[in-house]
Tab-separated table of C-alpha atoms and ligand atoms in Angstrom:
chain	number	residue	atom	x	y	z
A	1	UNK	CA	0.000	0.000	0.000
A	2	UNK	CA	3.034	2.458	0.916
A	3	UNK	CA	4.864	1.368	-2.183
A	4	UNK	CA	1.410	2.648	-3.992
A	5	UNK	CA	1.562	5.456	-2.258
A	6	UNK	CA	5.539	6.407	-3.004
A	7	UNK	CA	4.787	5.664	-6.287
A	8	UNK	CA	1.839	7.872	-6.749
A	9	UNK	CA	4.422	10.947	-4.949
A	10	UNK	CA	7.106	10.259	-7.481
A	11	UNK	CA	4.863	10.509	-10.331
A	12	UNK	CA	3.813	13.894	-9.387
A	13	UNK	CA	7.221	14.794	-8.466
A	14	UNK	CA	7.937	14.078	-12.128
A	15	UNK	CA	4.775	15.369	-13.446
A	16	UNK	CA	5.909	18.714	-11.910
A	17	UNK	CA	9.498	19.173	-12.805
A	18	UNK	CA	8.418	18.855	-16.440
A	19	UNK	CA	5.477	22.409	-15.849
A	20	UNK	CA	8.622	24.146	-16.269
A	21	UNK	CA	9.121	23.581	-19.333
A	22	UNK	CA	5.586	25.154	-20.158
A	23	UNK	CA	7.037	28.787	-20.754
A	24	UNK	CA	10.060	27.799	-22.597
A	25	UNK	CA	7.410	26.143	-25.490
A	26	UNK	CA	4.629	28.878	-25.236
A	27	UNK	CA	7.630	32.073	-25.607
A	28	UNK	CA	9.472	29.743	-28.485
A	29	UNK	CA	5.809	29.587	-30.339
A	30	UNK	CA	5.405	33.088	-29.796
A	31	UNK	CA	8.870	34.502	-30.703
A	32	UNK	CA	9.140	31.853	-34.024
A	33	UNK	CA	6.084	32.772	-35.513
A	34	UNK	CA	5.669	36.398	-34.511
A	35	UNK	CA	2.663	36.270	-32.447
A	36	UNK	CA	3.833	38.189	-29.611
A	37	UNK	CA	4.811	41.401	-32.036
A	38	UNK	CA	1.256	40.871	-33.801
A	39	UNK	CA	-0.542	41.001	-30.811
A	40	UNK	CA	1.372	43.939	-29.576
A	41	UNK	CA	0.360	45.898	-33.050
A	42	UNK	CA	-3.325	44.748	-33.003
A	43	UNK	CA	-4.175	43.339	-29.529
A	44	UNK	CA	-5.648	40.033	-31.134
A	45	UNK	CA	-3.960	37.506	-33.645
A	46	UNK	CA	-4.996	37.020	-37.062
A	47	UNK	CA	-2.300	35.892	-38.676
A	48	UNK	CA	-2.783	33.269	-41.317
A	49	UNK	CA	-3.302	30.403	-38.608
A	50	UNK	CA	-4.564	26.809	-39.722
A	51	UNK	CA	-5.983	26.027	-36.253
A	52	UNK	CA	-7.223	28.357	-34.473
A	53	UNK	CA	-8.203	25.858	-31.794
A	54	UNK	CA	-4.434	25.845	-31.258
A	55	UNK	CA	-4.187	29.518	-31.446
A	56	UNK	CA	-6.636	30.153	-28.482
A	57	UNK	CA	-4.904	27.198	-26.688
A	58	UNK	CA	-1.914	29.396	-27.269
A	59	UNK	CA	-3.401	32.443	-25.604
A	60	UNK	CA	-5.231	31.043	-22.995
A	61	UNK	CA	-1.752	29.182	-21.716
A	62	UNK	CA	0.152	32.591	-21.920
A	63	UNK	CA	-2.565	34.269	-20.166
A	64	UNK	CA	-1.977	32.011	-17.369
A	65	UNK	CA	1.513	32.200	-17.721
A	66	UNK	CA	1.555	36.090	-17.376
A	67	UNK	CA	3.230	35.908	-20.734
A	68	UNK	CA	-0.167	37.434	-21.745
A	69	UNK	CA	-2.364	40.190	-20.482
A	70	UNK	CA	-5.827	40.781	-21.700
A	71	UNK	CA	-7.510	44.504	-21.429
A	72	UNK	CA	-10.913	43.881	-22.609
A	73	UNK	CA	-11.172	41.772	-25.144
A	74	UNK	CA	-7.640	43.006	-26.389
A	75	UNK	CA	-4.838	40.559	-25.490
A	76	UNK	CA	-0.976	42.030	-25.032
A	77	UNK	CA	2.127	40.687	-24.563
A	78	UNK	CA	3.531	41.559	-21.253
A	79	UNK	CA	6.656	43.349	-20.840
A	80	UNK	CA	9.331	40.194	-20.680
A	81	UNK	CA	7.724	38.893	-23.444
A	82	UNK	CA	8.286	42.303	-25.761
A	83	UNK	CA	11.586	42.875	-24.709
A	84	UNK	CA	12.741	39.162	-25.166
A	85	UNK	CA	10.721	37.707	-27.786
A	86	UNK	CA	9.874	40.006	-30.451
A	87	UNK	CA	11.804	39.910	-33.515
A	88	UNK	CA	11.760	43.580	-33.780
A	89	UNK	CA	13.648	43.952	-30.146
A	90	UNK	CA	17.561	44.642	-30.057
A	91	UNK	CA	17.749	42.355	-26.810
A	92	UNK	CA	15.810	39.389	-28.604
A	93	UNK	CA	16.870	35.949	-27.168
A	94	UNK	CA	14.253	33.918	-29.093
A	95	UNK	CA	17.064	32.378	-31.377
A	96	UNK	CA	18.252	30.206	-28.052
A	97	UNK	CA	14.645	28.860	-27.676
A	98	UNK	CA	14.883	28.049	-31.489
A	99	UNK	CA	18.202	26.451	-30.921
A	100	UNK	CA	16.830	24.885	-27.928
A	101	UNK	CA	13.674	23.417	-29.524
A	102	UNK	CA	14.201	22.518	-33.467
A	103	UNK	CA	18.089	21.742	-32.530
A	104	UNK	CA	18.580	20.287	-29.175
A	105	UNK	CA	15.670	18.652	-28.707
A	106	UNK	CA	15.311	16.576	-31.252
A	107	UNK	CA	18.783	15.751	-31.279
A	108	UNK	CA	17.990	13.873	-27.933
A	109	UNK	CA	14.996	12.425	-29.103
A	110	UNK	CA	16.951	10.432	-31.930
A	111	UNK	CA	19.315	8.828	-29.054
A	112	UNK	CA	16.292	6.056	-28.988
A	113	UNK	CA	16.366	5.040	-32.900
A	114	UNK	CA	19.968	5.716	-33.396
A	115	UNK	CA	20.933	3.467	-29.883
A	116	UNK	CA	18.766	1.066	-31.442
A	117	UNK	CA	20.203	0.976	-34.285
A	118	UNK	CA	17.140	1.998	-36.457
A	119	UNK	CA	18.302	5.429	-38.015
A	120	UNK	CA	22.170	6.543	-38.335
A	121	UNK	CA	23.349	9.714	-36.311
A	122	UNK	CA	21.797	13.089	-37.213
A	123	UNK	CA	24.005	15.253	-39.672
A	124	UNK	CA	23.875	18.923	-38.470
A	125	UNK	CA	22.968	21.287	-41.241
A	126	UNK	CA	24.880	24.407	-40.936
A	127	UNK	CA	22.850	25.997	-43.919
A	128	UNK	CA	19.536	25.595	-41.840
A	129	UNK	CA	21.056	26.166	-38.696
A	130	UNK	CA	24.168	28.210	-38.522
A	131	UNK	CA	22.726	31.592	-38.191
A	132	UNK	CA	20.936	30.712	-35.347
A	133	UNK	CA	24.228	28.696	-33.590
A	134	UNK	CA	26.021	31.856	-34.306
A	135	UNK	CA	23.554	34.500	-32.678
A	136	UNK	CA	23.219	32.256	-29.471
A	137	UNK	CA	27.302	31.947	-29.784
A	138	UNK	CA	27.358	35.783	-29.164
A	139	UNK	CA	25.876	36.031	-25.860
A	140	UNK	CA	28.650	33.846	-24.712
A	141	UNK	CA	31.079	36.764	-26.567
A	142	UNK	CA	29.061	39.433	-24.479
A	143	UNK	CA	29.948	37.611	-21.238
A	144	UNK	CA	33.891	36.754	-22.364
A	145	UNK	CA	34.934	39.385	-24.297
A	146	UNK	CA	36.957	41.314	-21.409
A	147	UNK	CA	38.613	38.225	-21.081
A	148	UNK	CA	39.890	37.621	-25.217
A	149	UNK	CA	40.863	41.526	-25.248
A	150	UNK	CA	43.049	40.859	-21.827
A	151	UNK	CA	44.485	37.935	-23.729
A	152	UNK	CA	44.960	39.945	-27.053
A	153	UNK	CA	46.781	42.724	-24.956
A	154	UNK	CA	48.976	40.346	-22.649
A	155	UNK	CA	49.972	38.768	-26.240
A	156	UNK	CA	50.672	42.321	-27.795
A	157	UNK	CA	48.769	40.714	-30.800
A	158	UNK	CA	49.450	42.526	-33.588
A	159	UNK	CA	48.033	40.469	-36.257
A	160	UNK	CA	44.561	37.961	-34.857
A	161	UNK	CA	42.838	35.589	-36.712
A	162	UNK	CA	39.594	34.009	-35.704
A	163	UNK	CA	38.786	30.700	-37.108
A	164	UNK	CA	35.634	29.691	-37.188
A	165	UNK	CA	34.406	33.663	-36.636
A	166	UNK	CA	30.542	33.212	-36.625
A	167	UNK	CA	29.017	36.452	-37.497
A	168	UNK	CA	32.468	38.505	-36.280
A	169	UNK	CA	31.482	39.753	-32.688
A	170	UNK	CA	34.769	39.257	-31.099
A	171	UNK	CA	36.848	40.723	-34.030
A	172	UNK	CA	34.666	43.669	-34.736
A	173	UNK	CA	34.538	44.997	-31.137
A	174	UNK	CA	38.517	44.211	-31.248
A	175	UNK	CA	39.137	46.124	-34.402
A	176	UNK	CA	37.248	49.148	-33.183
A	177	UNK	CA	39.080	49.359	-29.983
A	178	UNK	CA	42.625	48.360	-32.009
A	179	UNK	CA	42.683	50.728	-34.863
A	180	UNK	CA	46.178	49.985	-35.439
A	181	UNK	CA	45.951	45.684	-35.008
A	182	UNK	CA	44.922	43.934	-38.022
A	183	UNK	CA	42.491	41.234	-37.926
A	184	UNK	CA	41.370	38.422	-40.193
A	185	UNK	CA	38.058	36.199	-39.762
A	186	UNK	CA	37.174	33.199	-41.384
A	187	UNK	CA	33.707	30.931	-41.129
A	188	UNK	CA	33.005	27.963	-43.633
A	189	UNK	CA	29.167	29.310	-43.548
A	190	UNK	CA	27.653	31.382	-46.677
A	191	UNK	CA	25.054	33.074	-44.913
A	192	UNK	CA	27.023	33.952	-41.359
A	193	UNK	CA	30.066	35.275	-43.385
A	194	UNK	CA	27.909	37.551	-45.333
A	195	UNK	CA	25.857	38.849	-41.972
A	196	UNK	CA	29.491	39.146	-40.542
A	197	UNK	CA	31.169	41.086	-43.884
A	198	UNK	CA	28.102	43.391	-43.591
A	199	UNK	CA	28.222	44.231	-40.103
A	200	UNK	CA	31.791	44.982	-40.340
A	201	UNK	CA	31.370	47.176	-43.497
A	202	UNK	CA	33.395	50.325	-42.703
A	203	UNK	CA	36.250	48.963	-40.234
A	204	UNK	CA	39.213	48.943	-42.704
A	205	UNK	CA	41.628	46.449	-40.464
A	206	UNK	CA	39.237	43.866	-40.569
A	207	UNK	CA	39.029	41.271	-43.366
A	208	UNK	CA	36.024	38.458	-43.417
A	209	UNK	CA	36.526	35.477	-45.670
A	210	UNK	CA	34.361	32.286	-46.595
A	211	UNK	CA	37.178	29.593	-46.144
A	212	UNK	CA	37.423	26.165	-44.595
A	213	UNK	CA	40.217	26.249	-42.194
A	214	UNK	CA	41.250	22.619	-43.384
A	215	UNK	CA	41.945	24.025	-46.897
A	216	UNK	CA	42.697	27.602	-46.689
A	217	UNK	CA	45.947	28.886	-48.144
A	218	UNK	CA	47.106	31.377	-46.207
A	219	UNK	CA	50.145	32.781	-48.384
A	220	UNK	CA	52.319	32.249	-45.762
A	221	UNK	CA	50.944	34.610	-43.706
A	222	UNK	CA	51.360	34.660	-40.044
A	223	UNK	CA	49.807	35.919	-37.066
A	224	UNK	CA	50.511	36.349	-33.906
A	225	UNK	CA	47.414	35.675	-32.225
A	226	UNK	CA	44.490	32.671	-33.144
A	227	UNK	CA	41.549	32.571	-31.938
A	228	UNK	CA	39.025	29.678	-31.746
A	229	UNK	CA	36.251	30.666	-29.632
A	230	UNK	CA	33.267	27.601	-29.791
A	231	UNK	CA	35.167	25.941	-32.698
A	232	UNK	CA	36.623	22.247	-31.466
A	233	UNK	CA	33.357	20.371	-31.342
A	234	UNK	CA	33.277	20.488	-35.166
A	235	UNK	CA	36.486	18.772	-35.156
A	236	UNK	CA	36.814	14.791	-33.831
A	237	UNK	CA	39.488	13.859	-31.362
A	238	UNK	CA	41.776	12.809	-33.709
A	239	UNK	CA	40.647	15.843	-36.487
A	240	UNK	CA	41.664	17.882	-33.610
A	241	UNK	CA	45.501	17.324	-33.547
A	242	UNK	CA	45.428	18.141	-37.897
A	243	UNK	CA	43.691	21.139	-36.768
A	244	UNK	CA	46.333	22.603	-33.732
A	245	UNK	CA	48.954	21.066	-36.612
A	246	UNK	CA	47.560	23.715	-39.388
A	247	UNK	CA	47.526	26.387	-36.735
A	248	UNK	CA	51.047	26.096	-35.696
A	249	UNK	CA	51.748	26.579	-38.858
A	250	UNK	CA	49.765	30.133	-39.127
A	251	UNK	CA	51.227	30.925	-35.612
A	252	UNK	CA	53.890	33.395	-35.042
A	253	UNK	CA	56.519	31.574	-32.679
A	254	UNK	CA	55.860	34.131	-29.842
A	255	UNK	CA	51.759	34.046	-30.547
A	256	UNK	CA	49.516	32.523	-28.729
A	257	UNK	CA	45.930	30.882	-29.070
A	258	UNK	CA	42.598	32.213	-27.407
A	259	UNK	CA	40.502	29.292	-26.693
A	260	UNK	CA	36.623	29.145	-25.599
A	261	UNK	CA	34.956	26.330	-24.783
A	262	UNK	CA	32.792	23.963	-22.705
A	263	UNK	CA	34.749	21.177	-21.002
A	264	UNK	CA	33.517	18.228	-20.238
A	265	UNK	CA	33.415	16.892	-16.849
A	266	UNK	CA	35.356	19.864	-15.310
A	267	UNK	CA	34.655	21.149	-11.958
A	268	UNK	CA	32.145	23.948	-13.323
A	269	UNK	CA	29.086	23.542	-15.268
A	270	UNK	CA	28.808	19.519	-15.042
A	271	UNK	CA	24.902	19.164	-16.063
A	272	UNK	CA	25.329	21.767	-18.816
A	273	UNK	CA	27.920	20.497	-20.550
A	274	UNK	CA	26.674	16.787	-20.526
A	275	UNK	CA	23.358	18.547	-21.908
A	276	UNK	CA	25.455	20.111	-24.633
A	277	UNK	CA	27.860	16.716	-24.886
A	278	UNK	CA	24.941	14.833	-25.493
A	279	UNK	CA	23.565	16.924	-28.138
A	280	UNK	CA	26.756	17.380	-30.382
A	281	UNK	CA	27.178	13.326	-29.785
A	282	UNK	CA	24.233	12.294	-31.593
A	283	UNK	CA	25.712	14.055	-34.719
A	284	UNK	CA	27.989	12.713	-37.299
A	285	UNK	CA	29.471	15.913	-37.802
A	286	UNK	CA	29.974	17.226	-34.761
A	287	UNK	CA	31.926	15.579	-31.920
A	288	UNK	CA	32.202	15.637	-28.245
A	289	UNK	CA	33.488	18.307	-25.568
A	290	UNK	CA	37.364	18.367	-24.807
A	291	UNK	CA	38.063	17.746	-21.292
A	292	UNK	CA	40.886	19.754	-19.467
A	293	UNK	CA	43.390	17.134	-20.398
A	294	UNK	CA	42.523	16.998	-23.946
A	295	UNK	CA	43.332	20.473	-24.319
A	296	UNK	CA	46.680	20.080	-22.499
A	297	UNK	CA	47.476	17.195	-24.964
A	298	UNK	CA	46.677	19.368	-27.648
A	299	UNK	CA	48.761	22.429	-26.531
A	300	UNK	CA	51.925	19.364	-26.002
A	301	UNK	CA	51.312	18.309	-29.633
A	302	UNK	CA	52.711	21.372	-31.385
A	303	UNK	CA	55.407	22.024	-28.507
A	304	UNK	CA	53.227	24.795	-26.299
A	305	UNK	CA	51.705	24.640	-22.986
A	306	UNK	CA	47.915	25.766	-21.810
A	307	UNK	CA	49.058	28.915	-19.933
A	308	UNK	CA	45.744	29.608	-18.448
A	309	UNK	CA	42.540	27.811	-18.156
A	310	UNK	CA	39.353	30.229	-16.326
A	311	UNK	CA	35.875	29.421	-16.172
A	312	UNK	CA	33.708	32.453	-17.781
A	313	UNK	CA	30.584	30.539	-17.636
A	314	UNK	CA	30.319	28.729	-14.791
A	315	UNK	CA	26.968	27.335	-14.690
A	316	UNK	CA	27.762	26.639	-18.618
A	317	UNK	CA	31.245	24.899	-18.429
A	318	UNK	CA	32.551	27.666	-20.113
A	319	UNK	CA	36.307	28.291	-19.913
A	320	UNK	CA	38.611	30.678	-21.272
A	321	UNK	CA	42.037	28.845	-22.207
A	322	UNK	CA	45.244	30.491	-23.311
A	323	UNK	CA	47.671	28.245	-25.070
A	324	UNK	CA	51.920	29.370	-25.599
B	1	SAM	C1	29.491	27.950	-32.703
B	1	SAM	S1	30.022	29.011	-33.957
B	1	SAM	C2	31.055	30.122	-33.028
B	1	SAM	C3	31.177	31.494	-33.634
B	1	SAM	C4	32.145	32.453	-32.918
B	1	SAM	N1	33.505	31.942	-32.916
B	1	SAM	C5	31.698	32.705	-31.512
B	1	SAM	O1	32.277	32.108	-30.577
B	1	SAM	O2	30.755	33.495	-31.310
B	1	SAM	C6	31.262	28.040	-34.784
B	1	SAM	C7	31.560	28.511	-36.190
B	1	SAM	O3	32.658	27.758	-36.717
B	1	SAM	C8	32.456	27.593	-38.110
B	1	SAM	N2	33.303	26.471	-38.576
B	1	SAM	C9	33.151	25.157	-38.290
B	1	SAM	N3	34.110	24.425	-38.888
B	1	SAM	C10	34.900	25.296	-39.568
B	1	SAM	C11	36.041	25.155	-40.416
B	1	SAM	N4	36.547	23.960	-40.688
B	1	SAM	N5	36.588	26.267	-40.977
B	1	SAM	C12	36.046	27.488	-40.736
B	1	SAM	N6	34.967	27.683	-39.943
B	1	SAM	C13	34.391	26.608	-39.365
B	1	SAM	C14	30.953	27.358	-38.221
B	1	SAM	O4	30.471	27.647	-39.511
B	1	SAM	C15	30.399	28.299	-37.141
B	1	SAM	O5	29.985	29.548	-37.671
């Protein structure tokens, strides 16, 4: 009868650990199809909507949520939800819920058919998803940047490259604050290195170019600072040791490499970073965290040492990694 009982209690234990995710899926809805900045404009929603059983479902949920508030029969979106979640806002976070729902999630959901062997790993699709990956990338460049321009200053960088730039955050706020430092980005996605090449229209020491690091002919060119900020999980293990390999070779002998990323199993961070580890594992294409050692074997295998290793994020894993 107890047993009954305790069962009953950790049901609704689970039953209400999973309410929270409630407002993540009502704000993502809202933000990915507009509906908050419609209702704002017009108080009601009549965009073209299929079901609008679904769409009152919708509002009645953010209404309880206080992601709603009704005045009449008008219905608004409340503060937090204009601010965050409208595309027109310049402090929008709806790309991490996008992330978060059409990336991550699935990706979890496919560990049952691809443990069972019924469907191969996913294949991440930069095209579809890259501009989103690099938007949620920069609110980990608001948070560290202090960090990569102490690094860039201890170096006395004259000369940075950023491999693997996204849309250019850390580069462009570099370059404004380094007239004289000249700084070179490349990203192996279309659409981000265009976003990036047009946001940095006017800043004549930076350069922005579509090129795979594994083939990208440098001219001999060297720099005296690299920077790979949320770059290794796209390289395996072993792809990882070609990859420090081709960056010795663009490294000045005195340079130095700015690294950012999540570690696995480090003392910061553990449940996000097994989160993220799981997602990226799932893919075929992209490939698990380093761990603190890994990066120290990596530094060994082109002769240099990791000089400094900080967390920035700590809930996230995050760390901040010099190697010289
Ligand atoms: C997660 S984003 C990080 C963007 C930026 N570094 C930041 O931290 O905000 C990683 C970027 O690396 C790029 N990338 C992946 N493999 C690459 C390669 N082999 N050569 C150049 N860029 C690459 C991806 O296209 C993506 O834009």
């Amino acid at each position: 009868m107890v047993r009954q009982w305790l069962r009953v209690w950790e049901a609704r234990k689970w039953m209400k650990q999973n309410e929270g995710f409630l407002p993540t899926w009502h704000a993502y809805l809202g933000y990915r199809l507009n509906l908050f900045d419609e209702l704002q404009q017009n108080g009601t929603v009549s965009a073209q909507v299929n079901d609008k059983e679904l769409l009152e479902n919708w509002v009645q949920t953010g209404l309880i949520l206080g992601h709603l508030k009704k005045d009449g029969d008008r219905v608004y979106p409340s503060k937090q939800m204009k601010n965050y979640f409208s595309k027109k806002s310049d402090v929008a976070i709806g790309d991490l819920l996008v992330e978060l729902m059409e990336l991550h999630i699935p990706s979890l959901m496919d560990y049952t058919p691809v443990l069972t062997g019924d469907a191969p790993r996913r294949s991440f699709d930069g095209d579809v998803h890259g501009t989103a990956v690099a938007t949620t990338s920069s609110f980990i460049e608001q948070i560290s940047y202090r960090s990569v321009k102490k690094v860039v200053s201890e170096i006395s960088c004259e000369t940075i490259l950023d491999i693997g730039c996204g849309n250019a955050g850390y580069i462009r706020r570099l370059a404004h604050e380094f007239p004289h430092k000249e700084f070179v980005g490349i990203d192996l996605n279309k659409a981000v290195v265009e976003d990036a090449t047009r946001q940095s229209e006017g800043l004549t020491n930076v350069r922005i170019e579509q090129q795979d690091l594994r083939d990208w002919d440098n001219e001999g060119k060297l720099f005296s600072c690299v920077m790979m900020h949320n770059l290794l999980h796209y390289f395996s293990p072993v792809e990882r040791m070609e990859l420090m390999k081709n960056i010795e070779r663009l490294l000045d002998e005195n340079g130095g490499i700015s690294l950012i990323t999540p570690l696995y199993l480090s003392d910061h961070g553990q449940k996000f970073s097994a989160a993220f580890n799981n997602f990226l594992s799932v893919h075929d294409n992209l490939h698990r965290l380093p761990t603190a050692e890994d990066i120290e074997v990596l530094a060994a295998a082109i002769g240099r040492k990791v000089d400094s290793l900080k967390p920035i994020v700590k809930e996230g894993g995050w760390y901040s990694i010099v190697i010289k």
